[in-house]
Amino acid sequence: MLQYSTAGESHGRGILALVDGLPAGLEIDTKLIDAELARRQGGYGRGGRQQIETDRAELLTGTWRGQTLGSPVALWVHNRDYRIEQMDDLERPRPGHGDLSGAVKYLGPIRAILERASARETAGRVAAGALARQLLAPLGMSALGYVVEIGPIAIESGPGTIDEHRALRDQSELYSLNPKEDDRLKNLIDQFRSDGDTLGGVIEVRVEGVPFGLGTHAQWDRKLDGRIAQAVMAVQAIKGVEIGLGFDAARRPGSEVHDPIQFDPRQKAMNTLGFVRPTNHAGGLEAGMTNGQPIVVRAAMKPIATLGQPLESINLQTKKPENASYERSDICAVPAASVILENVVAFEVARAVIDKFGGDHVDEMVARWRLFQEMAARR
Ligand code: EPS
């Protein structure tokens, strides 16, 4: 079973990701991991911290001559802004952070909570996802995350292949599919920065080339839509997750929600097995299983909780009202979150691939994947 966990504090020595369950023999390109880490640091709206950090993943264990060994892989991202021992505590919890609930729950200082609750930890999740998704490429799968809304502005975009959309996304400082909108969105973010306020947004992640049969209807905690929703919701500042039509499905009649099933034996894409769905309102998942269509997930990110003009709070020493503490932070981290979500979703897909096709060596896994395609085509 593929799984990972992370360790590390925002201003501690660094962030560790421990990935266990990858098959042996998988070629690992650390440049791909570093490219995702660099993208995560970018995007318009970030604060001063990203001028300090230059995130790179150091492979500490689990590989030999560029290939996995089938043993746990530990990835280390060093923090340049390591100064946790010199940092003071906060006295006035920031609404929207874990400051108040964490300090009460752990009977201790706010610093001890915020250091781990910080989104710095997502460097570890991106490293883990960017590692694990390297087994998706040989199976013809790819994932793309992009920003579709910032605050009140919905970003229009046109149709295109995943590669065309990736090229557009990579031209955009907002990581959207419409770089022409960048100036308008940057002005909005600048306005919020000067007002001491912050902005959230909506992110979409698409995974293409997905075969039939990842996930299962048979048990609730192995349904792939459920696993994806948990992975996405567990990213800092995410408050909503939708798959396919999501909440909009509740507002439409069934005849306008479900995707008709057609068959065309001339269909080229191997993963669809010739089945055609003229719409993809299900977002590639029916009964917790993939149906050969692209997986489409959307997430709502709340605005960053550290405000330049802080909200009302309480001084925990005096219990008197005071405005919340302020610490250097981002204004809009929605572009960065699109990188995080792309990688956490890709990790869940890789986990489901291993659940279904397994194997100790990657070649065994690919052979089982091929055999399944043949058997499913005969079915
Ligand atoms: C964060 C506060 C800021 C962000 C940080 C998340 O850090 P700092 O307090 O050091 O300025 O930059 O995100 C990262 C460090 C990162 O690498 O994403 C918070 O409070 O969650």
Coordinates of C-alpha atoms in Angstrom, one line a residue, residues 4 122 124-126 128-130 133 143 205 227-235 238 337-351:
Y4 CA 3.2 9.0 3.1
T122 CA 2.9 21.4 2.1
G124 CA 6.6 17.9 2.0
R125 CA 3.2 16.9 0.4
V126 CA 4.3 18.3 -2.9
A128 CA 5.7 13.2 -1.9
G129 CA 3.2 13.7 -4.8
A130 CA 5.9 14.7 -7.3
R133 CA 3.3 10.6 -9.7
A143 CA -2.4 15.7 -13.8
V205 CA -7.3 19.7 -10.9
R227 CA -9.9 9.5 -0.8
I228 CA -9.4 12.4 -3.1
A229 CA -11.8 14.5 -1.1
Q230 CA -10.0 13.8 2.1
A231 CA -6.5 14.5 0.6
V232 CA -7.8 17.8 -0.9
M233 CA -9.8 19.0 2.2
A234 CA -6.7 18.3 4.4
V235 CA -4.7 20.9 2.6
I238 CA -9.3 24.4 1.9
A337 CA -2.3 25.8 -3.5
S338 CA -3.0 24.7 -7.1
V339 CA 0.5 23.1 -7.2
I340 CA -0.2 21.4 -3.8
L341 CA -3.6 20.1 -5.0
E342 CA -2.2 18.8 -8.3
N343 CA 0.3 16.8 -6.4
V344 CA -1.9 15.5 -3.6
V345 CA -4.5 14.4 -6.1
A346 CA -1.8 12.7 -8.2
F347 CA -0.6 10.9 -5.1
E348 CA -4.1 9.5 -4.5
V349 CA -4.3 8.3 -8.0
A350 CA -0.9 6.7 -7.7
R351 CA -2.0 5.0 -4.5

